[in-house]
Coordinates of C-alpha atoms and ligand atoms in Angstrom, one line a residue:
Chain A
M27 CA -7.1 0.5 -40.3
T28 CA -6.6 -1.0 -36.9
E29 CA -9.7 -2.2 -35.2
T30 CA -10.4 -0.5 -31.9
R31 CA -12.5 -2.2 -29.3
T32 CA -14.5 -0.4 -26.7
A33 CA -15.2 -2.4 -23.7
Y34 CA -17.7 -0.1 -22.0
G35 CA -17.3 2.8 -24.4
I36 CA -20.8 4.2 -24.1
G37 CA -19.1 7.5 -23.4
G38 CA -17.9 7.6 -27.0
L39 CA -14.4 6.8 -25.9
T40 CA -12.5 4.4 -28.0
Y41 CA -9.9 2.2 -26.5
D42 CA -7.4 0.0 -28.2
P43 CA -6.6 -2.8 -25.7
R44 CA -3.4 -3.7 -27.6
K45 CA -1.9 -0.3 -26.9
R46 CA -0.9 -0.5 -23.3
H47 CA 0.9 1.9 -21.1
L48 CA 4.6 0.8 -20.8
P49 CA 5.4 -0.2 -17.3
Q50 CA 7.7 2.0 -15.3
E51 CA 10.3 -0.8 -15.2
V52 CA 10.9 -0.4 -19.0
N53 CA 12.2 3.2 -18.3
V54 CA 14.4 1.9 -15.5
F55 CA 15.8 -0.8 -17.8
I56 CA 16.5 1.9 -20.5
A57 CA 18.2 4.0 -17.9
L58 CA 20.4 0.9 -17.0
V59 CA 21.3 0.4 -20.6
L60 CA 22.1 4.1 -21.1
I61 CA 24.3 4.2 -18.0
V62 CA 26.3 1.1 -19.1
A63 CA 26.7 2.7 -22.6
A64 CA 27.9 5.9 -21.0
F65 CA 30.6 4.1 -19.0
E66 CA 31.6 2.0 -22.1
L67 CA 32.0 5.2 -24.1
L68 CA 33.9 7.1 -21.4
G69 CA 36.2 4.1 -20.8
R70 CA 37.0 3.8 -24.5
V71 CA 37.6 7.6 -24.9
L72 CA 39.6 8.1 -21.7
Y73 CA 41.5 4.8 -21.3
G74 CA 40.9 2.9 -24.4
D75 CA 39.4 0.2 -22.3
S76 CA 36.0 -1.5 -22.3
F77 CA 33.6 -1.5 -19.4
L78 CA 31.4 -4.3 -20.6
F79 CA 33.4 -6.4 -22.9
N80 CA 36.4 -8.6 -22.5
T81 CA 39.6 -7.0 -23.6
R82 CA 42.1 -9.4 -22.2
P83 CA 43.6 -11.5 -25.0
N84 CA 44.3 -14.5 -22.8
V85 CA 40.7 -14.9 -21.8
D86 CA 38.1 -16.4 -24.2
A87 CA 34.9 -14.5 -23.5
V88 CA 32.7 -11.8 -25.1
F89 CA 31.9 -10.0 -21.9
N90 CA 34.1 -8.9 -19.0
W91 CA 32.6 -11.5 -16.7
A92 CA 34.9 -10.7 -13.9
R93 CA 33.5 -7.1 -13.7
L94 CA 29.9 -8.2 -14.2
N95 CA 30.2 -10.8 -11.5
I96 CA 31.6 -8.2 -9.1
I97 CA 28.8 -5.9 -9.9
I98 CA 26.0 -8.3 -9.1
L99 CA 27.9 -9.8 -6.1
Q100 CA 28.4 -6.3 -4.8
V101 CA 24.7 -5.4 -5.0
S102 CA 23.2 -8.7 -4.0
I103 CA 23.6 -8.3 -0.3
V104 CA 22.3 -4.8 -0.1
G105 CA 19.8 -6.0 -2.7
I106 CA 18.3 -8.5 -0.2
I107 CA 17.7 -5.6 2.2
A108 CA 16.2 -3.6 -0.7
L109 CA 13.6 -6.3 -1.3
G110 CA 12.3 -5.6 2.2
V111 CA 12.6 -1.9 1.9
T112 CA 10.6 -2.1 -1.3
Q113 CA 7.7 -3.6 0.5
V114 CA 8.0 -1.0 3.3
I115 CA 8.0 1.9 0.9
I116 CA 5.3 0.6 -1.3
S117 CA 3.0 0.4 1.8
G118 CA 3.8 4.0 2.5
G119 CA 6.6 3.7 5.1
I120 CA 10.3 3.9 5.4
D121 CA 12.9 1.7 7.1
L122 CA 16.1 3.4 8.3
S123 CA 17.1 0.5 10.6
S124 CA 18.1 -2.2 8.1
G125 CA 21.9 -1.4 8.2
S126 CA 22.1 -1.5 12.0
V127 CA 19.9 -4.6 12.1
V128 CA 22.5 -6.2 9.7
G129 CA 25.2 -5.2 12.1
A130 CA 23.5 -6.5 15.3
T131 CA 22.3 -9.7 13.6
A132 CA 25.7 -10.4 12.0
I133 CA 27.6 -10.2 15.3
I134 CA 25.0 -12.1 17.4
T135 CA 24.6 -14.8 14.8
M136 CA 28.3 -15.2 14.3
S137 CA 28.8 -15.8 18.0
F138 CA 26.6 -18.9 17.7
A139 CA 28.4 -20.0 14.5
Q140 CA 31.8 -20.4 16.1
T141 CA 34.0 -23.3 15.3
A142 CA 35.7 -25.2 18.1
L143 CA 39.1 -25.6 16.6
V144 CA 41.0 -23.0 14.6
N145 CA 44.0 -24.7 12.8
G146 CA 43.9 -27.5 15.4
N147 CA 44.0 -25.0 18.3
P148 CA 41.0 -24.0 20.5
N149 CA 39.1 -21.1 19.1
P150 CA 40.9 -18.1 20.8
K151 CA 37.9 -15.8 20.6
A152 CA 34.9 -17.9 21.4
V153 CA 32.3 -15.6 22.8
F154 CA 30.7 -18.0 25.3
G155 CA 33.9 -19.8 26.2
D156 CA 33.4 -23.5 25.7
L157 CA 29.7 -23.2 25.0
F158 CA 27.9 -23.1 21.7
L159 CA 30.9 -24.2 19.6
D160 CA 30.5 -26.3 16.4
M161 CA 26.7 -25.8 16.5
P162 CA 24.8 -27.2 13.5
V163 CA 24.2 -24.4 11.0
I164 CA 20.5 -24.3 11.9
V165 CA 21.3 -22.8 15.3
P166 CA 22.9 -19.6 14.0
L167 CA 20.2 -19.4 11.3
L168 CA 17.5 -19.5 13.9
V169 CA 19.3 -16.9 16.0
A170 CA 19.5 -14.7 12.9
L171 CA 15.8 -15.2 12.3
A172 CA 15.0 -14.3 15.9
C173 CA 17.1 -11.1 15.6
G174 CA 15.4 -10.0 12.4
L175 CA 12.0 -10.9 13.7
T176 CA 12.5 -9.0 16.9
A177 CA 13.8 -5.9 15.3
G178 CA 11.1 -5.9 12.6
L179 CA 8.4 -6.7 15.0
I180 CA 9.4 -3.8 17.3
N181 CA 9.5 -1.5 14.3
G182 CA 6.1 -2.7 13.1
L183 CA 4.4 -2.6 16.5
L184 CA 5.7 0.9 17.2
I185 CA 4.6 2.2 13.8
A186 CA 1.2 0.5 13.7
Y187 CA 0.0 0.9 17.3
T188 CA 1.7 4.0 18.7
R189 CA 1.4 5.9 15.5
I190 CA 5.0 7.1 15.7
P191 CA 6.1 8.1 12.2
P192 CA 8.0 5.3 10.5
F193 CA 11.0 7.7 10.0
I194 CA 11.3 8.2 13.8
A195 CA 10.5 4.6 14.9
T196 CA 13.1 3.1 12.5
L197 CA 15.6 5.8 13.3
G198 CA 15.3 4.7 17.0
M199 CA 15.9 1.1 15.9
M200 CA 18.8 2.2 13.8
V201 CA 20.6 3.7 16.8
T202 CA 19.5 1.0 19.3
A203 CA 20.5 -2.0 17.0
R204 CA 23.9 -0.4 16.4
G205 CA 24.3 -0.1 20.2
V206 CA 23.4 -3.8 20.6
A207 CA 26.0 -4.6 17.9
R208 CA 28.7 -2.7 19.8
W209 CA 27.7 -4.0 23.2
W210 CA 27.6 -7.7 22.2
F211 CA 31.3 -8.3 22.0
K212 CA 32.5 -5.0 23.3
G213 CA 33.2 -3.7 19.8
E214 CA 35.6 -6.5 18.9
P215 CA 35.1 -8.5 15.7
I216 CA 34.1 -12.1 15.8
S217 CA 35.7 -14.5 13.3
F218 CA 36.2 -18.2 12.8
P219 CA 32.8 -19.5 11.8
T220 CA 32.1 -23.2 11.2
E221 CA 32.5 -24.5 7.7
S222 CA 28.8 -25.0 7.2
Y223 CA 28.1 -21.4 8.1
A224 CA 30.9 -20.2 5.9
A225 CA 29.4 -22.1 3.0
I226 CA 26.3 -19.9 3.0
G227 CA 27.9 -16.9 1.4
K228 CA 30.6 -18.6 -0.6
G229 CA 31.3 -17.7 -4.2
M230 CA 28.2 -16.6 -6.0
M231 CA 25.9 -17.8 -3.3
P232 CA 24.8 -14.3 -2.3
V233 CA 23.7 -13.7 -5.9
A234 CA 21.7 -16.9 -5.9
I235 CA 20.1 -16.1 -2.6
F236 CA 19.2 -12.6 -3.7
L237 CA 17.7 -13.8 -7.0
V238 CA 15.6 -16.5 -5.3
L239 CA 14.3 -14.1 -2.8
A240 CA 13.6 -11.5 -5.5
V241 CA 11.6 -14.0 -7.5
L242 CA 9.7 -15.1 -4.4
F243 CA 8.8 -11.6 -3.3
H244 CA 8.0 -10.6 -6.9
L245 CA 5.4 -13.3 -6.9
I246 CA 4.1 -12.5 -3.4
L247 CA 3.7 -8.8 -4.3
R248 CA 2.0 -9.5 -7.6
Y249 CA -0.2 -12.4 -6.8
T250 CA -1.1 -12.5 -3.2
L251 CA -3.4 -10.6 -0.8
Y252 CA -0.4 -9.4 1.1
G253 CA 1.0 -7.7 -2.1
K254 CA -2.4 -6.2 -3.0
R255 CA -2.6 -4.7 0.6
C256 CA 0.9 -3.2 0.4
Y257 CA -0.2 -1.2 -2.6
A258 CA -3.6 -0.4 -1.2
I259 CA -2.3 0.9 2.1
G260 CA 0.5 2.9 0.4
S261 CA -1.9 4.3 -2.1
N262 CA -4.7 5.4 0.3
E263 CA -4.4 4.2 3.9
E264 CA -7.8 5.7 4.9
A265 CA -9.5 4.0 2.0
A266 CA -7.8 0.7 2.9
R267 CA -9.0 1.0 6.4
M268 CA -12.6 1.9 5.4
S269 CA -12.6 -1.1 3.1
G270 CA -12.0 -3.3 6.2
I271 CA -8.3 -4.0 5.7
N272 CA -6.5 -4.5 9.0
V273 CA -3.9 -1.8 8.2
E274 CA -2.2 -2.2 11.6
R275 CA -1.6 -5.9 11.3
H276 CA -0.4 -5.5 7.8
K277 CA 2.1 -2.9 8.8
V278 CA 3.5 -5.2 11.5
L279 CA 3.9 -7.9 8.9
V280 CA 5.6 -5.7 6.4
Y281 CA 8.2 -4.4 8.9
T282 CA 8.7 -7.9 10.2
I283 CA 9.5 -9.2 6.8
A284 CA 11.8 -6.3 6.2
G285 CA 13.6 -7.1 9.5
V286 CA 13.9 -10.8 8.5
L287 CA 15.4 -9.9 5.1
A288 CA 17.9 -7.6 6.8
A289 CA 18.8 -10.6 9.0
V290 CA 19.2 -12.8 5.8
A291 CA 21.6 -10.1 4.4
A292 CA 23.5 -10.2 7.7
V293 CA 24.0 -14.0 7.5
V294 CA 25.1 -13.8 3.9
L295 CA 27.5 -10.9 4.6
S296 CA 29.1 -12.3 7.7
S297 CA 29.4 -15.7 6.1
K298 CA 31.0 -14.3 2.9
N299 CA 33.4 -12.2 4.9
L300 CA 34.1 -14.9 7.5
T301 CA 33.8 -12.3 10.2
A302 CA 31.4 -9.9 11.8
Q303 CA 32.0 -6.7 13.6
A304 CA 29.9 -4.0 15.2
G305 CA 30.1 -1.5 12.3
M306 CA 28.9 -4.0 9.7
G307 CA 26.1 -2.8 7.4
M308 CA 26.7 0.8 8.2
M309 CA 24.7 3.0 5.7
Y310 CA 23.3 0.0 4.0
E311 CA 19.8 1.3 4.7
L312 CA 20.5 4.3 2.5
D313 CA 22.0 2.2 -0.3
A314 CA 18.9 0.0 -0.1
I315 CA 16.5 3.0 -0.2
A316 CA 18.5 4.4 -3.1
M317 CA 18.2 1.1 -5.1
T318 CA 14.5 1.0 -4.4
V319 CA 13.9 4.6 -5.5
I320 CA 16.1 4.3 -8.5
G321 CA 14.0 1.3 -9.4
G322 CA 10.9 3.4 -9.6
V323 CA 9.4 2.7 -6.2
S324 CA 7.7 5.9 -5.1
L325 CA 8.5 7.3 -1.7
A326 CA 4.9 8.5 -1.5
G327 CA 3.9 4.8 -1.5
G328 CA 1.6 2.7 -3.7
R329 CA 3.9 2.4 -6.6
G330 CA 6.8 0.3 -7.6
S331 CA 7.8 -3.4 -8.0
I332 CA 10.5 -5.9 -7.1
V333 CA 11.5 -6.0 -10.8
G334 CA 12.1 -2.3 -10.6
T335 CA 14.2 -2.7 -7.4
V336 CA 16.3 -5.4 -8.9
L337 CA 17.0 -3.1 -11.9
G338 CA 17.6 -0.3 -9.5
A339 CA 20.1 -2.4 -7.6
L340 CA 21.9 -3.2 -10.9
I341 CA 22.0 0.5 -11.8
F342 CA 23.5 1.3 -8.4
G343 CA 26.1 -1.4 -8.8
V344 CA 27.0 -0.3 -12.3
I345 CA 27.5 3.2 -11.2
I346 CA 29.7 2.3 -8.2
S347 CA 31.7 -0.1 -10.3
G348 CA 31.8 2.3 -13.2
F349 CA 33.5 4.9 -11.1
T350 CA 36.1 2.4 -10.0
F351 CA 36.6 1.5 -13.6
L352 CA 37.1 5.2 -14.4
K353 CA 39.7 5.2 -11.6
L354 CA 37.8 7.7 -9.6
D355 CA 39.1 8.2 -6.1
A356 CA 37.3 6.5 -3.3
Y357 CA 36.5 9.9 -1.7
Y358 CA 34.7 11.0 -4.9
Q359 CA 32.8 7.7 -4.9
E360 CA 31.3 8.5 -1.5
M361 CA 30.2 11.8 -2.8
V362 CA 28.8 10.3 -6.0
K363 CA 26.9 7.8 -3.9
G364 CA 25.4 10.7 -1.9
A365 CA 24.5 12.4 -5.1
I366 CA 22.8 9.3 -6.5
I367 CA 20.7 8.9 -3.4
V368 CA 19.6 12.6 -3.5
G369 CA 19.2 12.4 -7.2
A370 CA 16.9 9.4 -7.0
V371 CA 14.7 11.2 -4.5
V372 CA 14.6 14.3 -6.6
L373 CA 13.6 12.1 -9.6
D374 CA 10.8 10.6 -7.5
Q375 CA 9.5 14.0 -6.5
W376 CA 9.5 15.0 -10.1
R377 CA 7.6 11.9 -11.1
Q378 CA 5.0 12.5 -8.3
R379 CA 4.5 16.1 -9.4
R380 CA 4.1 15.1 -13.0
R381 CA 1.6 12.4 -12.0
Q382 CA -0.4 15.0 -10.0
A383 CA -0.4 17.4 -13.0
R384 CA -1.9 14.6 -15.1
G385 CA -4.6 14.2 -12.3
Chain B
M75 CA -40.8 -8.9 13.0
S76 CA -40.5 -5.2 12.7
D77 CA -40.1 -3.5 9.4
I78 CA -37.4 -1.1 10.6
V79 CA -34.0 -1.6 9.0
L80 CA -32.1 1.0 10.7
Q81 CA -32.8 3.2 13.7
T82 CA -30.6 5.6 15.7
R83 CA -31.5 6.9 19.1
G84 CA -29.8 10.0 20.5
L85 CA -26.9 9.5 18.2
T86 CA -24.2 12.1 19.0
K87 CA -20.7 12.9 17.8
H88 CA -18.3 15.5 19.2
Y89 CA -15.0 16.2 17.7
G90 CA -13.3 17.9 20.6
G91 CA -15.5 20.9 21.1
V92 CA -17.3 20.6 17.8
H93 CA -20.7 19.1 18.2
A94 CA -21.0 17.8 14.7
L95 CA -24.0 15.5 15.4
V96 CA -26.4 16.0 18.3
D97 CA -29.1 13.7 19.5
A98 CA -30.1 12.2 16.1
D99 CA -33.2 10.0 16.1
F100 CA -33.5 8.4 12.7
V101 CA -35.6 5.5 11.3
L102 CA -35.4 3.7 8.0
R103 CA -38.0 1.2 7.1
R104 CA -37.8 -1.8 4.8
G105 CA -37.7 -0.9 1.1
E106 CA -37.6 2.8 1.9
H107 CA -35.4 5.4 0.2
V108 CA -34.6 8.4 2.4
A109 CA -32.7 11.5 1.5
I110 CA -30.6 13.4 4.0
M111 CA -30.3 17.1 3.1
G112 CA -28.6 20.0 4.8
D113 CA -26.0 22.7 4.3
N114 CA -22.3 22.1 4.1
G115 CA -21.1 21.1 7.6
A116 CA -24.6 20.2 8.8
G117 CA -23.3 16.9 10.0
K118 CA -24.6 14.6 7.2
S119 CA -21.3 12.8 6.5
T120 CA -20.7 12.7 10.3
F121 CA -24.0 10.8 10.7
V122 CA -23.0 8.4 7.8
R123 CA -19.6 7.7 9.5
Q124 CA -21.3 6.8 12.7
I125 CA -23.6 4.2 11.2
T126 CA -21.0 2.7 9.0
G127 CA -18.6 2.0 11.8
V128 CA -15.9 4.4 10.5
E129 CA -16.1 6.3 13.7
R130 CA -17.4 5.5 17.2
P131 CA -20.3 7.8 18.3
T132 CA -19.9 9.9 21.4
A133 CA -23.3 8.8 22.6
G134 CA -26.5 7.2 21.5
S135 CA -27.4 3.8 20.1
I136 CA -27.8 2.3 16.6
W137 CA -30.2 -0.5 15.9
F138 CA -29.7 -2.4 12.7
D139 CA -31.8 -5.3 11.4
G140 CA -33.6 -5.8 14.7
R141 CA -30.7 -5.6 17.1
E142 CA -28.5 -3.1 18.7
V143 CA -25.1 -2.9 17.0
Q144 CA -21.8 -1.4 17.9
F145 CA -19.5 -1.6 14.9
N146 CA -15.8 -1.9 15.6
G147 CA -14.7 -0.5 12.3
P148 CA -16.2 -0.4 8.8
L149 CA -15.6 -4.1 8.1
E150 CA -18.1 -5.1 10.8
A151 CA -20.7 -2.8 9.3
R152 CA -20.1 -4.3 5.9
E153 CA -20.3 -7.8 7.2
A154 CA -23.6 -6.8 8.8
G155 CA -24.8 -5.8 5.4
I156 CA -24.3 -2.0 5.2
E157 CA -22.5 -0.7 2.0
C158 CA -21.5 2.9 1.7
V159 CA -20.3 5.2 -1.1
F160 CA -18.3 7.6 1.0
Q161 CA -18.1 11.3 0.0
N162 CA -14.3 10.9 -0.5
L163 CA -15.0 7.6 -2.3
A164 CA -12.4 5.6 -0.4
L165 CA -10.6 4.4 -3.5
C166 CA -7.0 3.6 -3.9
D167 CA -5.6 5.7 -6.7
D168 CA -2.7 3.4 -7.6
L169 CA -4.9 0.3 -8.0
D170 CA -6.9 -0.8 -11.0
V171 CA -10.7 -1.1 -11.1
P172 CA -11.1 -4.8 -10.0
S173 CA -8.7 -4.2 -7.1
N174 CA -10.7 -1.3 -6.0
L175 CA -14.0 -3.1 -6.4
F176 CA -12.8 -6.0 -4.3
L177 CA -10.7 -3.9 -1.9
G178 CA -10.9 -5.6 1.5
R179 CA -12.8 -8.7 0.3
E180 CA -10.6 -10.0 -2.5
K181 CA -11.4 -13.4 -4.1
V182 CA -8.7 -15.9 -3.4
L183 CA -7.8 -19.1 -5.2
F184 CA -5.9 -20.7 -2.3
N185 CA -6.3 -19.6 1.2
L186 CA -2.8 -19.1 2.7
G187 CA -3.7 -16.5 5.3
P188 CA -2.2 -13.1 4.4
F189 CA -0.3 -14.8 1.5
S190 CA -3.5 -16.2 -0.1
I191 CA -3.3 -16.3 -3.9
L192 CA -5.6 -13.8 -5.5
D193 CA -8.2 -14.9 -8.1
R194 CA -7.3 -12.2 -10.5
K195 CA -9.3 -13.6 -13.4
G196 CA -12.4 -14.2 -11.2
M197 CA -12.3 -10.6 -9.9
R198 CA -11.8 -9.2 -13.4
A199 CA -14.8 -11.1 -14.7
A200 CA -17.0 -10.2 -11.7
T201 CA -15.9 -6.5 -12.2
E202 CA -16.9 -6.6 -15.9
A203 CA -20.3 -8.0 -14.9
A204 CA -20.8 -5.5 -12.1
L205 CA -19.9 -2.6 -14.4
Q206 CA -22.2 -3.8 -17.1
R207 CA -25.0 -4.0 -14.6
T208 CA -24.5 -0.5 -13.5
A209 CA -23.9 0.7 -17.1
V210 CA -20.7 2.4 -16.0
K211 CA -18.3 3.2 -18.9
I212 CA -14.7 2.6 -18.2
P213 CA -12.6 1.9 -21.3
N214 CA -9.8 0.0 -19.6
L215 CA -10.3 -2.0 -16.4
A216 CA -6.5 -2.4 -16.0
N217 CA -6.1 1.4 -15.8
T218 CA -5.4 2.8 -12.3
I219 CA -8.0 4.9 -10.7
R220 CA -5.6 7.8 -10.7
N221 CA -6.0 8.2 -14.5
M222 CA -9.8 8.3 -14.4
S223 CA -12.2 11.1 -14.5
G224 CA -14.1 12.1 -11.4
G225 CA -17.2 10.6 -12.8
Q226 CA -15.6 7.3 -13.6
R227 CA -14.1 7.1 -10.0
Q228 CA -17.5 7.8 -8.6
C229 CA -19.0 5.0 -10.8
V230 CA -16.4 2.5 -9.5
A231 CA -17.3 3.4 -5.9
I232 CA -21.0 3.1 -6.7
A233 CA -20.6 -0.2 -8.5
R234 CA -18.7 -1.5 -5.5
A235 CA -21.5 -0.6 -3.1
A236 CA -24.2 -1.9 -5.5
T237 CA -22.4 -5.1 -6.0
F238 CA -21.9 -6.1 -2.4
A239 CA -24.9 -4.5 -0.7
S240 CA -27.1 -7.0 1.1
K241 CA -29.3 -5.0 3.4
L242 CA -28.6 -1.3 3.2
I243 CA -26.9 1.1 0.9
I244 CA -25.8 4.6 1.9
M245 CA -24.6 7.1 -0.7
D246 CA -23.0 10.3 0.4
E247 CA -23.4 12.8 -2.5
P248 CA -22.9 10.1 -5.2
T249 CA -23.5 12.4 -8.1
A250 CA -21.5 15.4 -6.9
A251 CA -18.9 15.1 -9.6
L252 CA -20.9 13.7 -12.4
G253 CA -22.1 15.0 -15.7
V254 CA -25.7 14.9 -16.9
Q255 CA -25.6 11.5 -18.5
E256 CA -23.7 9.9 -15.6
T257 CA -26.0 11.4 -13.1
A258 CA -28.9 10.0 -14.9
Q259 CA -27.2 6.6 -14.8
V260 CA -26.6 6.7 -11.1
E261 CA -30.2 7.7 -10.6
N262 CA -31.2 4.7 -12.7
I263 CA -29.1 2.5 -10.4
I264 CA -30.9 4.0 -7.5
R265 CA -34.3 3.4 -9.1
H266 CA -33.3 -0.2 -9.8
L267 CA -32.4 -0.7 -6.2
K268 CA -35.8 0.8 -5.2
A269 CA -37.5 -1.7 -7.5
Q270 CA -35.6 -4.5 -5.9
G271 CA -36.8 -3.2 -2.5
E272 CA -33.3 -2.4 -1.3
P273 CA -33.4 0.4 1.3
L274 CA -31.2 3.4 0.7
I275 CA -30.0 6.5 2.4
L276 CA -29.1 9.2 -0.1
V277 CA -27.1 12.3 1.0
S278 CA -27.6 14.9 -1.6
H279 CA -27.8 18.7 -2.3
N280 CA -29.7 18.2 -5.5
M281 CA -33.4 19.1 -4.8
R282 CA -34.7 17.8 -8.2
Q283 CA -32.9 14.5 -7.7
V284 CA -34.2 14.1 -4.2
F285 CA -37.8 14.7 -5.2
D286 CA -37.4 12.3 -8.1
L287 CA -36.0 9.4 -6.1
V288 CA -36.9 9.2 -2.5
D289 CA -39.9 8.7 -0.3
R290 CA -38.9 10.9 2.6
I291 CA -36.5 13.8 3.3
V292 CA -34.7 14.3 6.6
V293 CA -33.1 17.7 7.0
F294 CA -30.0 18.3 9.1
R295 CA -29.0 21.7 10.4
R296 CA -26.1 22.4 12.6
G297 CA -25.7 18.8 13.7
R298 CA -29.4 18.3 14.5
I299 CA -32.2 16.7 12.6
V300 CA -34.6 19.6 12.1
A301 CA -37.2 18.1 9.8
N302 CA -38.6 14.8 8.7
L303 CA -40.8 15.3 5.6
R304 CA -42.8 12.9 3.5
K305 CA -42.2 13.7 -0.1
E306 CA -45.9 14.1 -0.9
E307 CA -46.4 16.6 2.0
T308 CA -43.6 19.0 1.1
D309 CA -42.0 20.9 -1.7
G310 CA -38.7 22.4 -2.6
Q311 CA -39.4 25.7 -0.9
D312 CA -40.4 24.1 2.2
V313 CA -37.2 22.0 2.4
V314 CA -35.0 25.0 1.7
A315 CA -36.7 26.8 4.5
Y316 CA -35.8 24.0 6.9
I317 CA -32.3 23.8 5.6
T318 CA -31.7 27.5 6.1
G319 CA -33.5 27.6 9.4
A320 CA -36.3 29.8 8.3
K321 CA -38.7 27.2 9.4
T322 CA -38.6 24.7 12.2
Q323 CA -40.6 21.5 12.9
A324 CA -41.5 20.1 16.3
L325 CA -40.0 16.6 16.1
E326 CA -40.8 13.7 18.3
D327 CA -39.1 11.1 16.2
A328 CA -37.7 11.2 12.7
A329 CA -40.0 8.4 11.6
Ligands
LIG255 N1 -12.6 14.6 12.0 C1 -13.2 15.8 12.3 N2 -12.6 16.6 13.3 C2 -13.2 17.8 13.6 N3 -14.3 18.3 13.1 C3 -14.9 17.5 12.1 C4 -14.4 16.3 11.7 N4 -15.2 15.8 10.8 C5 -16.2 16.7 10.6 N5 -16.0 17.7 11.4 C6 -16.9 18.9 11.5 O1 -18.2 18.5 11.7 C7 -19.1 19.3 11.0 C8 -20.0 18.4 10.2 O2 -19.2 17.9 9.1 P1 -19.8 16.9 8.0 O3 -18.7 16.4 7.2 O4 -20.7 15.9 8.6 O5 -20.7 17.9 7.1 P2 -21.6 17.6 5.9 O6 -23.0 17.8 6.3 O7 -21.3 16.2 5.3 O8 -21.2 18.7 4.8 P3 -21.0 18.6 3.3 O9 -22.3 18.9 2.6 O10 -20.1 19.7 3.0 O11 -20.4 17.3 2.9 C9 -18.3 20.3 10.3 O12 -18.3 21.5 11.0 C10 -16.9 19.7 10.2 O13 -15.9 20.7 10.2
LIG256 MG1 -20.5 15.5 3.7

């Protein structure tokens, strides 16, 4: 017989503290494993090739590291955005502007990261002529920070103090920031960053940056006042307000952090690609929201975690890469991506309804 | 020093054209337990929201602890020493019991502004102590409020108010969702507060409960205070007559 302990069980309820509810993240992880297994199976059946394992005889490895690296590299940049989107959605909002903020930040930041000499010749496309060339890397980084702060702050202030729905406010920012990105260099791309700027997104650096930020925000959401307030406000904004939480100030902070994270993604992306153009980051906001929702963050607010979002990002990456692996045409991939986003939201709605049914 | 804890003068609240609260003159003395009764929509909760800083009154003044107050939000009322169990409980469904108990005044280990580190162990221990004091039964503190029964939720809200109250507790229908045993428990908490000399305002529809617990009954009807009755000088029938409007009282001051 197992011993059951009742902490306050005067009501005759017994409670076994060892039997805990499995966290949502376990389900997401199981989903990840199942999806990988499905691709593995399909690959073996259709092409006699493995998705996960190394099949090249000249390489000495158990796993197909090339593919795995591509998957995490692919998702890490949008993943950085998704970390911010997670906080926004947990606190009951939504951010549609992140993709455009990436575009605007990338192109503005890149124009302050220009090298003076390209192959020994003067930089042919320097934005400000002779000015701002060969700046120390801190300069473009501060510019990026300023861009992210500005966009996030405007989002936050609009949402908190004018009571515009987050959907509308960030939609406005989405259009405006894209406009800024186009206007900045009249739609032309900007290339030729300094070496120190290019180093930021080199190799597996995007993955490292993503993981460090994920750990940081995981700790913040779990162990700090800020995190507690995200969940409280997303769960019941009125109750949070009645309890004396400054809901408005918190919202400004949340959207500002999301803006800054989008700016970080912009730096990593432009540095990795060695170029920035006005269309950069297009639709990233939707990918980020999809990752978040797949990871179990509820669009109704109050629920979810960074761990879930990281797993959601991996699922997203696995699916995209899996369809490439199955030699699915790029057009189909777009459609599949759309289906994933809608599917994730449908799943979230279903979860919400089930939760309500349980009371 | 006067023995008046809370006093309102001409307290009025309009929601657009709705005159939810009109000219309420109300007094609560030190150590006194007062019930507010009245039909649905009589303005009881509206009155509570004005004195707890949740809403700003349209007109009138509030005197608390010897001075006139104008609360800019519920936090100021709480800091002044008014705790309230709201009718809608004001709990966060997705948070666990300690998080709800300490909502808005979390214990922190290191103060880093908004990123202060929470003292999770400390809050858990304090929650256990608070719940034991109030004899509330909740099998698992780590459970979210969403998964709890109506009574358990109510108990969490009451435990929160009872834990932090310093000068005045207001309970808006605290036993509305409770079973017999739980109601008795809440009533015990209220008696305990009475014994400690903590003043209390109890909004309730339960005549037996009101006559069991309080010293005085104030009746609201259509946004106005229509009767102010000492318990010894009235009975259930009398109160019902005031609630339904069958009887009216000439009031100078609800004191
Ligand atoms: N925010 C609001 N906007 C408009 N009208 C409101 C608002 N809040 C309350 N009212 C109206 O004010 C009146 C008084 O409501 P109140 O909630 O104070 O009633 P109550 O006495 O607490 O009733 P109950 O016993 O049902 O809780 C009602 O007619 C209600 O519809
Ligand atoms: Mg009411």
